[in-house]
Amino acid sequence: MSDSKRVIIFDTTLRDGEQALQASLSPRQKLQIALSLEQLGVDVIEAGFPISSPGDMEACALIGKNLKEATVCGLSRCVEKDIDACNEAFKGLDHFRIHTFIATSDIHVQEKLRKGFEDVLDMAVASVKHARRYTDDVEFSCEDAGRTPIDHLCRIVEAAINAGATTVNIPDTVGYTFPLEWGGIIKTLFDRVPNIDKAVISVHCHNDLGMATANSLTGVQNGARQIECAVNGLGERAGNCSLEEVAMAIKTRAQYLDGIYTRIRAENIARASQIVAGITNEPVPPHKPIVGSNAFAHSSGIHQDGVLKNRSTYEIITPESVGFKENNLHMTARSGRHMIKACLEKLGYHEGTYDLNDVYSRFLKLADRKGQVFDYDLEALLFFSHEKEEDTQFELTALNVIAGSKSVIPTASVKIKIGKRVRTESGTGNGPIDAVYNCIARLTGIRATLTSFSINAKGSGMNAQGQVDVDVQYNGRQYHGKGLSTDVIEAAALALINAYNSIYRAQIIEQERGVQEPMKGV
């Protein structure tokens, strides 16, 4: 593959992405993200804005010293002290990039900078020349290029390249342009700027109108060879172009894009996304392309049937190709018989050992009531003539909790009906819910590992109910529980007991099949 086909991936998660966070990241947190970006195959990592704070200066220096493959980059305004700060952060490195920028649109030049365009042009040239004193890798950006008069844009791009810029970035800073319009801007630059072959043309598109990925790819189709993006689309306002979206679009549609490629290691996308989401405390929306929890989930019976027969019917990329283990087929009332049969096969129940029509009929009733059915619910339908909320081994009958300031030890008393008996247990914990859960574990004899715990308000106002969802792992299987109450501690207790009832039923089923010894302590 020739270099003319390669698109450089410039990641700005640690700079533009961090600007969108409620709290700044520590240098160590930024280093952890930077190392995951390098493992992902990112070419250039914009580590921060060194002049902005001592913390950013420290983070840029720390990242620069630890990167082995990727190029570290620092942002600067077209101001000498900013550029000097970038050099100070990367002093001693064999290679680094300085990225200097200035606004070029009329509204920015006149209303923000309070200057004339000729002044801006002079500042851009002077800044690029100053940056070239420190490094031969200098990027210049025309802020708000999407709204810049095309004559002005052509002039400043030509001047920046003559001054020594090796990359010129054309940003759609406010996400204003449409793809056809944006492609026209990039094409015009290639047609009218005489020295444009002396620099890499880059695009930096924001997502205010939902066009960031489309505009970035259109820029590439018209000659750009660098895309500036961020993991999970983090960035100012509605965010930046999403790294995972452009990387997988280029990989998936390489033939349509005439062989364009990146060096992104797609199998590391999921890990990088999860690291960034965890450290930044910015959860990935379920329907986020490529990395959302629903990106490879199928609920429609028609879709599930197609995927079971051939995954490519409804999956243009596989979850494994971006680092996820497998797709997720949700069992809901929309699921068809093929889906239920496939899930039972996976659980070890072969066709002919059960009445599919009977199981499916009862499955639909259960799915209408529960919303989503899990494998252990489906399994229970084979062994119990009916599955209803009353079919429980454990039932919460009373709960009392004492909690307070640091001087108060969280204590709980829990009363549970187990079969026909009622038992009570008291205990302490690190917090009130931990104390309750310790009591439930002792009462039921089940000690599962809590893997997920979430609380959501159902309704609005002070009287809204709290819904607690938990996932627990027991004997290598995952179980889900749900509880609803105006008291979130009670909701948490109900959720765990709900999960433990599922575990109990699953254990009874396995005993019936002769898989294991009877449960102890219940």
mmCIF file of C-alpha atoms in Angstrom, residues 101-432:
data_model
loop_
_atom_site.group_PDB
_atom_site.id
_atom_site.type_symbol
_atom_site.label_atom_id
_atom_site.label_comp_id
_atom_site.label_asym_id
_atom_site.label_seq_id
_atom_site.Cartn_x
_atom_site.Cartn_y
_atom_site.Cartn_z
ATOM 1 C CA PHE A 101 -3.812 27.896 15.355
ATOM 2 C CA ILE A 102 -5.642 31.155 14.761
ATOM 3 C CA ALA A 103 -9.208 31.982 13.775
ATOM 4 C CA THR A 104 -9.795 32.961 10.145
ATOM 5 C CA SER A 105 -13.575 33.429 9.692
ATOM 6 C CA ASP A 106 -14.911 36.981 9.513
ATOM 7 C CA ILE A 107 -16.992 36.623 12.672
ATOM 8 C CA HIS A 108 -14.001 35.337 14.657
ATOM 9 C CA VAL A 109 -11.486 37.766 13.206
ATOM 10 C CA GLN A 110 -13.713 40.805 13.696
ATOM 11 C CA GLU A 111 -15.698 39.966 16.817
ATOM 12 C CA LYS A 112 -13.283 37.769 18.813
ATOM 13 C CA LEU A 113 -9.794 38.847 17.769
ATOM 14 C CA ARG A 114 -10.780 42.449 16.898
ATOM 15 C CA LYS A 115 -8.213 42.468 14.104
ATOM 16 C CA GLY A 116 -8.079 42.599 10.327
ATOM 17 C CA PHE A 117 -7.431 39.536 8.173
ATOM 18 C CA GLU A 118 -3.978 40.837 7.128
ATOM 19 C CA ASP A 119 -2.991 40.952 10.807
ATOM 20 C CA VAL A 120 -4.137 37.350 11.232
ATOM 21 C CA LEU A 121 -2.179 36.311 8.158
ATOM 22 C CA ASP A 122 1.002 37.916 9.517
ATOM 23 C CA MET A 123 0.533 36.248 12.926
ATOM 24 C CA ALA A 124 0.068 32.842 11.317
ATOM 25 C CA VAL A 125 3.248 33.144 9.245
ATOM 26 C CA ALA A 126 5.298 34.418 12.193
ATOM 27 C CA SER A 127 4.045 31.627 14.469
ATOM 28 C CA VAL A 128 4.787 28.843 11.999
ATOM 29 C CA LYS A 129 8.303 30.213 11.496
ATOM 30 C CA HIS A 130 8.805 30.453 15.264
ATOM 31 C CA ALA A 131 7.635 26.868 15.774
ATOM 32 C CA ARG A 132 10.032 25.671 13.060
ATOM 33 C CA ARG A 133 12.901 26.859 15.259
ATOM 34 C CA TYR A 134 12.060 23.967 17.603
ATOM 35 C CA THR A 135 10.821 21.163 15.338
ATOM 36 C CA ASP A 136 10.398 20.304 11.677
ATOM 37 C CA ASP A 137 6.905 18.921 12.412
ATOM 38 C CA VAL A 138 4.615 21.957 12.558
ATOM 39 C CA GLU A 139 0.872 21.934 12.084
ATOM 40 C CA PHE A 140 -1.146 25.084 11.411
ATOM 41 C CA SER A 141 -4.929 25.308 11.861
ATOM 42 C CA CYS A 142 -7.367 27.863 10.415
ATOM 43 C CA GLU A 143 -9.971 27.952 13.173
ATOM 44 C CA ASP A 144 -13.558 28.094 11.853
ATOM 45 C CA ALA A 145 -12.393 27.347 8.313
ATOM 46 C CA GLY A 146 -15.900 26.209 7.400
ATOM 47 C CA ARG A 147 -17.143 29.807 7.650
ATOM 48 C CA THR A 148 -13.991 31.469 6.296
ATOM 49 C CA PRO A 149 -14.239 33.252 2.889
ATOM 50 C CA ILE A 150 -12.609 30.855 0.424
ATOM 51 C CA ASP A 151 -10.189 33.487 -0.909
ATOM 52 C CA HIS A 152 -8.916 34.166 2.609
ATOM 53 C CA LEU A 153 -8.661 30.443 3.318
ATOM 54 C CA CYS A 154 -6.600 29.793 0.172
ATOM 55 C CA ARG A 155 -4.254 32.685 0.981
ATOM 56 C CA ILE A 156 -3.556 31.669 4.567
ATOM 57 C CA VAL A 157 -3.048 27.985 3.683
ATOM 58 C CA GLU A 158 -0.512 28.940 1.006
ATOM 59 C CA ALA A 159 1.254 31.350 3.371
ATOM 60 C CA ALA A 160 1.439 28.804 6.211
ATOM 61 C CA ILE A 161 2.971 26.171 3.929
ATOM 62 C CA ASN A 162 5.521 28.708 2.600
ATOM 63 C CA ALA A 163 6.396 29.548 6.221
ATOM 64 C CA GLY A 164 7.183 25.886 6.952
ATOM 65 C CA ALA A 165 3.955 24.179 8.049
ATOM 66 C CA THR A 166 4.138 20.468 7.210
ATOM 67 C CA THR A 167 0.484 19.851 8.080
ATOM 68 C CA VAL A 168 -2.349 22.314 7.514
ATOM 69 C CA ASN A 169 -5.583 21.591 9.342
ATOM 70 C CA ILE A 170 -8.949 22.762 8.016
ATOM 71 C CA PRO A 171 -11.432 22.676 10.931
ATOM 72 C CA ASP A 172 -15.207 22.800 10.797
ATOM 73 C CA THR A 173 -14.986 24.250 14.284
ATOM 74 C CA VAL A 174 -18.710 24.735 14.887
ATOM 75 C CA GLY A 175 -19.977 21.744 12.874
ATOM 76 C CA TYR A 176 -21.720 24.076 10.421
ATOM 77 C CA THR A 177 -21.106 22.596 6.992
ATOM 78 C CA PHE A 178 -22.799 19.822 5.041
ATOM 79 C CA PRO A 179 -20.690 17.032 3.471
ATOM 80 C CA LEU A 180 -21.056 18.210 -0.144
ATOM 81 C CA GLU A 181 -20.224 21.762 0.923
ATOM 82 C CA TRP A 182 -17.251 20.595 3.008
ATOM 83 C CA GLY A 183 -15.895 18.439 0.209
ATOM 84 C CA GLY A 184 -16.084 21.469 -2.069
ATOM 85 C CA ILE A 185 -13.954 23.520 0.326
ATOM 86 C CA ILE A 186 -11.218 20.861 0.453
ATOM 87 C CA LYS A 187 -11.329 20.368 -3.329
ATOM 88 C CA THR A 188 -11.038 24.110 -3.907
ATOM 89 C CA LEU A 189 -7.922 24.264 -1.751
ATOM 90 C CA PHE A 190 -6.293 21.507 -3.822
ATOM 91 C CA ASP A 191 -7.299 23.282 -7.035
ATOM 92 C CA ARG A 192 -6.200 26.799 -6.049
ATOM 93 C CA VAL A 193 -3.287 26.580 -3.577
ATOM 94 C CA PRO A 194 -0.123 26.150 -5.692
ATOM 95 C CA ASN A 195 2.098 24.645 -2.955
ATOM 96 C CA ILE A 196 -0.511 22.384 -1.376
ATOM 97 C CA ASP A 197 1.492 19.279 -2.301
ATOM 98 C CA LYS A 198 4.164 20.386 0.196
ATOM 99 C CA ALA A 199 1.959 19.672 3.239
ATOM 100 C CA VAL A 200 -0.513 17.119 4.543
ATOM 101 C CA ILE A 201 -4.044 18.518 4.533
ATOM 102 C CA SER A 202 -6.012 17.643 7.650
ATOM 103 C CA VAL A 203 -9.675 17.929 8.652
ATOM 104 C CA HIS A 204 -11.065 18.517 12.141
ATOM 105 C CA CYS A 205 -14.861 18.284 12.169
ATOM 106 C CA HIS A 206 -17.251 18.906 15.033
ATOM 107 C CA ASN A 207 -20.604 17.185 15.417
ATOM 108 C CA ASP A 208 -23.023 20.041 16.138
ATOM 109 C CA LEU A 209 -25.316 18.998 13.274
ATOM 110 C CA GLY A 210 -24.341 15.313 13.391
ATOM 111 C CA MET A 211 -22.068 15.625 10.334
ATOM 112 C CA ALA A 212 -18.602 15.115 11.856
ATOM 113 C CA THR A 213 -17.886 11.613 10.559
ATOM 114 C CA ALA A 214 -19.484 12.260 7.157
ATOM 115 C CA ASN A 215 -17.574 15.537 6.723
ATOM 116 C CA SER A 216 -14.262 13.954 7.734
ATOM 117 C CA LEU A 217 -14.662 11.136 5.216
ATOM 118 C CA THR A 218 -15.754 13.581 2.514
ATOM 119 C CA GLY A 219 -12.602 15.577 3.248
ATOM 120 C CA VAL A 220 -10.529 12.423 2.699
ATOM 121 C CA GLN A 221 -12.349 11.718 -0.579
ATOM 122 C CA ASN A 222 -11.309 15.165 -1.748
ATOM 123 C CA GLY A 223 -7.630 14.852 -0.839
ATOM 124 C CA ALA A 224 -7.211 15.277 2.926
ATOM 125 C CA ARG A 225 -4.846 12.720 4.434
ATOM 126 C CA GLN A 226 -5.215 13.406 8.155
ATOM 127 C CA ILE A 227 -8.358 13.139 10.278
ATOM 128 C CA GLU A 228 -8.472 14.776 13.708
ATOM 129 C CA CYS A 229 -10.820 12.844 15.969
ATOM 130 C CA ALA A 230 -11.451 11.639 19.517
ATOM 131 C CA VAL A 231 -12.311 8.319 21.131
ATOM 132 C CA ASN A 232 -16.069 8.027 21.755
ATOM 133 C CA GLY A 233 -16.476 11.350 19.922
ATOM 134 C CA LEU A 234 -15.531 13.394 23.016
ATOM 135 C CA GLY A 235 -15.127 17.122 22.472
ATOM 136 C CA GLU A 236 -16.540 20.599 22.819
ATOM 137 C CA ARG A 237 -20.345 20.913 22.719
ATOM 138 C CA ALA A 238 -21.716 17.965 20.664
ATOM 139 C CA GLY A 239 -18.237 16.470 20.359
ATOM 140 C CA ASN A 240 -15.612 15.725 17.733
ATOM 141 C CA CYS A 241 -15.494 13.301 14.891
ATOM 142 C CA SER A 242 -15.444 9.832 16.453
ATOM 143 C CA LEU A 243 -12.184 7.924 15.986
ATOM 144 C CA GLU A 244 -13.853 4.523 15.997
ATOM 145 C CA GLU A 245 -16.418 5.605 13.413
ATOM 146 C CA VAL A 246 -13.971 6.921 10.810
ATOM 147 C CA ALA A 247 -11.509 4.079 11.401
ATOM 148 C CA MET A 248 -14.124 1.378 10.861
ATOM 149 C CA ALA A 249 -15.813 3.235 8.000
ATOM 150 C CA ILE A 250 -12.472 3.405 6.180
ATOM 151 C CA LYS A 251 -11.712 -0.255 6.924
ATOM 152 C CA THR A 252 -15.178 -1.511 6.025
ATOM 153 C CA ARG A 253 -15.564 0.555 2.848
ATOM 154 C CA ALA A 254 -11.927 0.568 1.681
ATOM 155 C CA GLN A 255 -12.895 -0.504 -1.822
ATOM 156 C CA TYR A 256 -15.414 2.335 -2.127
ATOM 157 C CA LEU A 257 -12.737 4.737 -0.872
ATOM 158 C CA ASP A 258 -10.267 3.544 -3.532
ATOM 159 C CA GLY A 259 -7.956 1.727 -1.120
ATOM 160 C CA ILE A 260 -7.644 4.408 1.552
ATOM 161 C CA TYR A 261 -6.400 2.936 4.853
ATOM 162 C CA THR A 262 -5.270 3.808 8.389
ATOM 163 C CA ARG A 263 -2.878 2.126 10.814
ATOM 164 C CA ILE A 264 -5.538 1.708 13.484
ATOM 165 C CA ARG A 265 -5.518 -1.746 15.106
ATOM 166 C CA ALA A 266 -9.265 -2.263 15.066
ATOM 167 C CA GLU A 267 -9.200 -5.130 17.583
ATOM 168 C CA ASN A 268 -8.122 -2.618 20.265
ATOM 169 C CA ILE A 269 -11.013 -0.185 19.676
ATOM 170 C CA ALA A 270 -13.330 -1.581 22.382
ATOM 171 C CA ARG A 271 -10.581 -1.520 25.014
ATOM 172 C CA ALA A 272 -9.590 2.078 24.216
ATOM 173 C CA SER A 273 -13.240 3.136 24.301
ATOM 174 C CA GLN A 274 -13.781 1.521 27.700
ATOM 175 C CA ILE A 275 -10.586 3.029 29.156
ATOM 176 C CA VAL A 276 -11.541 6.526 27.993
ATOM 177 C CA ALA A 277 -15.138 6.149 29.206
ATOM 178 C CA GLY A 278 -13.965 4.919 32.613
ATOM 179 C CA ILE A 279 -11.264 7.518 33.236
ATOM 180 C CA THR A 280 -13.282 10.480 31.953
ATOM 181 C CA ASN A 281 -16.500 9.326 33.654
ATOM 182 C CA GLU A 282 -18.286 9.807 30.324
ATOM 183 C CA PRO A 283 -20.353 6.640 29.708
ATOM 184 C CA VAL A 284 -20.760 5.514 26.104
ATOM 185 C CA PRO A 285 -24.395 5.905 24.955
ATOM 186 C CA PRO A 286 -25.944 2.479 24.212
ATOM 187 C CA HIS A 287 -26.688 3.386 20.582
ATOM 188 C CA LYS A 288 -23.236 4.844 19.885
ATOM 189 C CA PRO A 289 -21.972 3.346 16.601
ATOM 190 C CA ILE A 290 -19.184 0.746 16.888
ATOM 191 C CA VAL A 291 -18.715 0.871 20.686
ATOM 192 C CA GLY A 292 -22.220 1.281 22.159
ATOM 193 C CA SER A 293 -23.737 -1.636 24.070
ATOM 194 C CA ASN A 294 -26.479 -1.863 21.443
ATOM 195 C CA ALA A 295 -24.136 -1.659 18.439
ATOM 196 C CA PHE A 296 -24.163 -5.447 18.032
ATOM 197 C CA ALA A 297 -27.465 -6.224 19.768
ATOM 198 C CA HIS A 298 -30.451 -7.658 17.933
ATOM 199 C CA SER A 299 -34.022 -7.737 19.271
ATOM 200 C CA SER A 300 -36.201 -8.068 16.184
ATOM 201 C CA GLY A 301 -37.157 -11.662 15.451
ATOM 202 C CA ILE A 302 -36.487 -11.115 11.735
ATOM 203 C CA HIS A 303 -33.019 -9.719 12.478
ATOM 204 C CA GLN A 304 -32.212 -12.497 14.930
ATOM 205 C CA ASP A 305 -33.245 -15.145 12.421
ATOM 206 C CA GLY A 306 -31.002 -13.563 9.791
ATOM 207 C CA VAL A 307 -28.012 -13.269 12.131
ATOM 208 C CA LEU A 308 -28.378 -16.873 13.282
ATOM 209 C CA LYS A 309 -28.285 -18.033 9.661
ATOM 210 C CA ASN A 310 -25.542 -15.665 8.502
ATOM 211 C CA ARG A 311 -24.202 -12.809 10.624
ATOM 212 C CA SER A 312 -23.502 -10.629 7.589
ATOM 213 C CA THR A 313 -27.251 -10.299 6.976
ATOM 214 C CA TYR A 314 -27.456 -7.618 9.655
ATOM 215 C CA GLU A 315 -23.844 -7.051 10.774
ATOM 216 C CA ILE A 316 -21.563 -5.177 8.383
ATOM 217 C CA ILE A 317 -18.722 -5.578 10.880
ATOM 218 C CA THR A 318 -18.297 -8.230 13.559
ATOM 219 C CA PRO A 319 -18.049 -7.418 17.274
ATOM 220 C CA GLU A 320 -14.820 -9.442 17.424
ATOM 221 C CA SER A 321 -13.210 -7.185 14.799
ATOM 222 C CA VAL A 322 -13.297 -4.227 17.215
ATOM 223 C CA GLY A 323 -12.474 -6.211 20.360
ATOM 224 C CA PHE A 324 -15.858 -7.311 21.713
ATOM 225 C CA LYS A 325 -16.429 -10.992 22.435
ATOM 226 C CA GLU A 326 -19.677 -11.575 20.539
ATOM 227 C CA ASN A 327 -22.934 -10.041 19.421
ATOM 228 C CA ASN A 328 -25.845 -9.788 21.828
ATOM 229 C CA LEU A 329 -29.174 -11.313 20.908
ATOM 230 C CA HIS A 330 -31.768 -9.943 23.343
ATOM 231 C CA MET A 331 -34.664 -12.235 24.192
ATOM 232 C CA THR A 332 -37.739 -10.005 24.140
ATOM 233 C CA ALA A 333 -41.345 -10.341 23.010
ATOM 234 C CA ARG A 334 -40.087 -9.474 19.507
ATOM 235 C CA SER A 335 -37.905 -12.588 19.367
ATOM 236 C CA GLY A 336 -39.003 -15.428 17.122
ATOM 237 C CA ARG A 337 -38.972 -19.213 17.504
ATOM 238 C CA HIS A 338 -35.599 -19.513 15.734
ATOM 239 C CA MET A 339 -34.011 -17.330 18.424
ATOM 240 C CA ILE A 340 -35.525 -19.341 21.297
ATOM 241 C CA LYS A 341 -34.475 -22.628 19.697
ATOM 242 C CA ALA A 342 -30.897 -21.326 19.209
ATOM 243 C CA CYS A 343 -30.669 -20.170 22.856
ATOM 244 C CA LEU A 344 -31.897 -23.525 24.116
ATOM 245 C CA GLU A 345 -29.327 -25.282 21.892
ATOM 246 C CA LYS A 346 -26.616 -23.101 23.415
ATOM 247 C CA LEU A 347 -27.799 -24.140 26.882
ATOM 248 C CA GLY A 348 -27.555 -27.824 25.893
ATOM 249 C CA TYR A 349 -31.212 -28.619 25.154
ATOM 250 C CA HIS A 350 -31.557 -30.233 21.753
ATOM 251 C CA GLU A 351 -34.553 -30.230 19.456
ATOM 252 C CA GLY A 352 -36.913 -33.071 20.247
ATOM 253 C CA THR A 353 -36.328 -32.953 24.005
ATOM 254 C CA TYR A 354 -38.938 -30.213 24.493
ATOM 255 C CA ASP A 355 -42.088 -28.827 22.857
ATOM 256 C CA LEU A 356 -40.947 -25.626 21.135
ATOM 257 C CA ASN A 357 -44.494 -24.358 20.572
ATOM 258 C CA ASP A 358 -45.347 -24.750 24.263
ATOM 259 C CA VAL A 359 -42.093 -23.145 25.436
ATOM 260 C CA TYR A 360 -42.438 -20.288 22.961
ATOM 261 C CA SER A 361 -46.028 -19.573 23.990
ATOM 262 C CA ARG A 362 -45.054 -19.326 27.652
ATOM 263 C CA PHE A 363 -41.903 -17.373 26.724
ATOM 264 C CA LEU A 364 -44.017 -14.643 25.080
ATOM 265 C CA LYS A 365 -46.143 -14.257 28.223
ATOM 266 C CA LEU A 366 -43.025 -14.022 30.364
ATOM 267 C CA ALA A 367 -41.370 -11.563 27.978
ATOM 268 C CA ASP A 368 -44.452 -9.310 27.985
ATOM 269 C CA ARG A 369 -44.251 -9.139 31.772
ATOM 270 C CA LYS A 370 -40.477 -8.886 32.275
ATOM 271 C CA GLY A 371 -39.424 -6.965 29.168
ATOM 272 C CA GLN A 372 -36.208 -8.938 28.684
ATOM 273 C CA VAL A 373 -35.812 -12.670 29.328
ATOM 274 C CA PHE A 374 -32.468 -14.182 30.303
ATOM 275 C CA ASP A 375 -31.146 -17.674 29.592
ATOM 276 C CA TYR A 376 -31.920 -18.921 33.094
ATOM 277 C CA ASP A 377 -35.526 -17.691 32.717
ATOM 278 C CA LEU A 378 -35.819 -19.607 29.460
ATOM 279 C CA GLU A 379 -34.367 -22.692 31.079
ATOM 280 C CA ALA A 380 -36.903 -22.433 33.898
ATOM 281 C CA LEU A 381 -39.741 -22.634 31.373
ATOM 282 C CA LEU A 382 -38.640 -26.186 30.544
ATOM 283 C CA PHE A 383 -38.769 -27.357 34.159
ATOM 284 C CA PHE A 384 -41.638 -25.400 35.650
ATOM 285 C CA SER A 385 -45.165 -25.557 34.301
ATOM 286 C CA HIS A 386 -45.462 -21.816 34.777
ATOM 287 C CA GLU A 387 -43.094 -19.011 35.697
ATOM 288 C CA LYS A 388 -44.511 -16.186 37.763
ATOM 289 C CA GLU A 389 -43.325 -13.784 40.405
ATOM 290 C CA GLU A 390 -44.891 -15.955 43.149
ATOM 291 C CA ASP A 391 -42.532 -18.820 42.271
ATOM 292 C CA THR A 392 -39.812 -17.566 44.554
ATOM 293 C CA GLN A 393 -37.684 -19.223 47.196
ATOM 294 C CA PHE A 394 -36.620 -15.939 48.855
ATOM 295 C CA GLU A 395 -38.931 -13.073 49.750
ATOM 296 C CA LEU A 396 -38.025 -9.892 51.646
ATOM 297 C CA THR A 397 -40.432 -9.314 54.531
ATOM 298 C CA ALA A 398 -38.665 -6.656 56.625
ATOM 299 C CA LEU A 399 -35.631 -4.395 56.446
ATOM 300 C CA ASN A 400 -34.062 -1.976 58.898
ATOM 301 C CA VAL A 401 -30.864 0.012 58.350
ATOM 302 C CA ILE A 402 -28.776 2.306 60.536
ATOM 303 C CA ALA A 403 -26.290 4.598 58.770
ATOM 304 C CA GLY A 404 -24.871 8.044 59.235
ATOM 305 C CA SER A 405 -21.607 9.938 59.484
ATOM 306 C CA LYS A 406 -18.158 8.346 59.639
ATOM 307 C CA SER A 407 -18.575 7.616 63.343
ATOM 308 C CA VAL A 408 -21.618 5.405 62.712
ATOM 309 C CA ILE A 409 -21.023 1.805 61.621
ATOM 310 C CA PRO A 410 -23.584 0.910 58.919
ATOM 311 C CA THR A 411 -25.770 -1.857 60.337
ATOM 312 C CA ALA A 412 -28.675 -3.767 58.813
ATOM 313 C CA SER A 413 -31.335 -6.174 60.019
ATOM 314 C CA VAL A 414 -32.980 -8.240 57.285
ATOM 315 C CA LYS A 415 -35.936 -10.628 57.541
ATOM 316 C CA ILE A 416 -36.485 -13.022 54.639
ATOM 317 C CA LYS A 417 -39.079 -15.705 54.025
ATOM 318 C CA ILE A 418 -37.200 -18.773 52.751
ATOM 319 C CA GLY A 419 -39.672 -21.319 51.493
ATOM 320 C CA LYS A 420 -42.127 -21.557 54.370
ATOM 321 C CA ARG A 421 -39.702 -20.377 57.066
ATOM 322 C CA VAL A 422 -38.904 -16.804 58.089
ATOM 323 C CA ARG A 423 -35.341 -16.052 59.151
ATOM 324 C CA THR A 424 -33.668 -12.883 60.417
ATOM 325 C CA GLU A 425 -30.055 -11.768 60.214
ATOM 326 C CA SER A 426 -28.159 -8.670 61.345
ATOM 327 C CA GLY A 427 -24.765 -7.461 60.236
ATOM 328 C CA THR A 428 -22.496 -4.579 59.311
ATOM 329 C CA GLY A 429 -20.813 -3.426 56.140
ATOM 330 C CA ASN A 430 -18.838 -0.665 54.464
ATOM 331 C CA GLY A 431 -22.137 1.103 53.786
ATOM 332 C CA PRO A 432 -25.858 0.451 54.300
#
